[in-house]
């Protein structure tokens, strides 16, 4: 399989998805049972929506790109919370397939790579509620390098200040998420450089990381999304152990680093369910396996009928 | 730290069997190997004296305000910030809010390990004792 097929960027606009409680349960029933509590633990419905769609994206992507039967897809999380695919590695078509998901505001997205580590982050440029833009941003001063901070502070307006702040935050998040660490990483030593948010590179402790690439895109109204691509060696231990391969010769890694950055393709929840449902080629008793009520089981059958 | 073996291990909360002024932080964790129901969670075991109810209440208030939760929303010591909807920005702001309210200073490493209201309240009391 061509390496480029391992580079995927899928995104769902959930502002357009307002399911009834019944439909929500129906959608959730397509996920393995043990994933359900990690969705329902969220108090706010918007968070549950994002959690559900994030998981649908993960299973749908893995099934579609790697061709693993849905039943055999095992996705777990590191102690830091980063999801990863568990499976018999020899079957994987790509040297080091890995993915990362993100959600905020109106969007939930996933990105995958066949060789490099990938980190993905979406930020919503929301106005702070209980304080001014400046007061809000001051909370985070210790996470920025002095040049980044200068850039933020010398913006012309508080709106512009927020935009610059959120973009840098997005870059930093994508970077730490690629590696699998939490927010505790010393981010003031991580300094992003860019020209109009293009040609983005990072310096850590003053040294440029030449084996990383970053892209920052604007999404819809007031959202940014960042993709970070980097060397698997830099993954945090708990995540590194989940990777198939972390050592690449220079040529192979260079190829991986310079693969085209695919465009985001917009999916709907129905699209994702269709991908997952299509995976269930072998007929089995859906309702028993996934603890779905009889109603949901027959709704699923009706749904499948419509898609064919 | 519990050592994991190739068998099912489960720990249940003992909070119901302790007296009122003691709260066990033995969280219910379920670990099973070999099956698909694996939920890796950080195992943290701390038995500590409970933070004062007023402290817990103040923390709930700060969290409620930061996450724009309605006044009647159920926030307890056990509530996880993430489950209440906190993202990375919110978590930083919550810790800042706690630093201001309680006049303490939280190191970045400690801030990372606060994931629930109770953990925040306990840390506040611990830092206050040192003053």
CSV table of N, CA and C in Angstrom, one decimal, chain A residues 12 43 50 59 71 74 90 92 95 130 135 151 164 168 189 203-204 207 210-211 226 271-272 279 286 291 298 300:
chain,number,residue,atom,x,y,z
A,12,UNK,N,-15.1,16.3,11.5
A,12,UNK,CA,-16.6,16.4,11.6
A,12,UNK,C,-17.0,17.7,12.2
A,43,UNK,N,-20.4,15.3,31.7
A,43,UNK,CA,-21.6,15.9,32.2
A,43,UNK,C,-22.3,16.7,31.1
A,50,UNK,N,-18.7,15.2,21.5
A,50,UNK,CA,-17.3,15.3,21.0
A,50,UNK,C,-16.6,13.9,21.3
A,59,UNK,N,-12.2,4.5,15.2
A,59,UNK,CA,-12.6,3.2,14.7
A,59,UNK,C,-12.8,3.2,13.2
A,71,UNK,N,-14.3,-5.9,14.6
A,71,UNK,CA,-14.2,-6.8,15.8
A,71,UNK,C,-12.8,-6.9,16.3
A,74,UNK,N,-8.6,-2.9,18.5
A,74,UNK,CA,-8.5,-2.7,19.9
A,74,UNK,C,-7.8,-1.3,20.0
A,90,UNK,N,2.6,-7.3,12.7
A,90,UNK,CA,3.1,-7.7,11.4
A,90,UNK,C,2.1,-7.6,10.3
A,92,UNK,N,0.2,-4.9,9.8
A,92,UNK,CA,0.0,-3.5,9.4
A,92,UNK,C,0.8,-3.2,8.2
A,95,UNK,N,4.9,1.2,8.0
A,95,UNK,CA,6.0,1.0,9.0
A,95,UNK,C,5.7,1.4,10.4
A,130,UNK,N,-15.1,35.5,31.9
A,130,UNK,CA,-15.2,36.3,33.2
A,130,UNK,C,-14.0,37.3,33.3
A,135,UNK,N,-6.2,39.8,30.6
A,135,UNK,CA,-6.2,39.0,31.9
A,135,UNK,C,-6.2,37.5,31.6
A,151,UNK,N,5.4,38.6,20.7
A,151,UNK,CA,4.5,38.6,19.5
A,151,UNK,C,3.1,38.8,19.9
A,164,UNK,N,-3.5,35.3,18.1
A,164,UNK,CA,-2.1,34.9,18.1
A,164,UNK,C,-1.8,33.9,19.2
A,168,UNK,N,-0.5,29.9,18.8
A,168,UNK,CA,0.7,29.4,19.5
A,168,UNK,C,0.3,28.2,20.4
A,189,UNK,N,10.3,26.5,27.1
A,189,UNK,CA,11.5,26.2,26.3
A,189,UNK,C,11.2,25.8,24.9
A,203,UNK,N,12.0,25.5,18.0
A,203,UNK,CA,13.3,25.3,18.7
A,203,UNK,C,13.0,24.9,20.1
A,204,UNK,N,13.7,23.9,20.5
A,204,UNK,CA,13.6,23.4,21.9
A,204,UNK,C,14.9,23.7,22.6
A,207,UNK,N,17.5,25.0,20.3
A,207,UNK,CA,18.0,24.2,19.1
A,207,UNK,C,16.8,23.9,18.2
A,210,UNK,N,14.9,19.8,13.4
A,210,UNK,CA,14.8,19.7,11.9
A,210,UNK,C,14.0,18.5,11.5
A,211,UNK,N,13.7,17.6,12.5
A,211,UNK,CA,12.9,16.4,12.1
A,211,UNK,C,11.5,16.5,12.5
A,226,UNK,N,-4.0,22.4,14.1
A,226,UNK,CA,-2.5,22.2,13.9
A,226,UNK,C,-2.2,20.8,13.7
A,271,UNK,N,-21.7,9.1,7.9
A,271,UNK,CA,-20.6,8.5,7.1
A,271,UNK,C,-19.8,7.5,7.9
A,272,UNK,N,-19.5,8.0,9.1
A,272,UNK,CA,-18.6,7.1,10.0
A,272,UNK,C,-19.3,5.8,10.4
A,279,UNK,N,-18.2,-2.6,8.1
A,279,UNK,CA,-17.2,-3.6,8.6
A,279,UNK,C,-17.8,-4.9,9.0
A,286,UNK,N,-26.2,-8.4,16.7
A,286,UNK,CA,-25.7,-7.1,17.1
A,286,UNK,C,-26.2,-6.8,18.5
A,291,UNK,N,-25.1,-5.0,23.7
A,291,UNK,CA,-26.1,-4.6,24.7
A,291,UNK,C,-27.1,-3.5,24.2
A,298,UNK,N,-33.2,-3.1,15.5
A,298,UNK,CA,-33.9,-3.0,14.3
A,298,UNK,C,-33.7,-1.7,13.6
A,300,UNK,N,-30.9,-0.2,13.5
A,300,UNK,CA,-29.6,-0.4,12.8
A,300,UNK,C,-29.9,-1.1,11.5
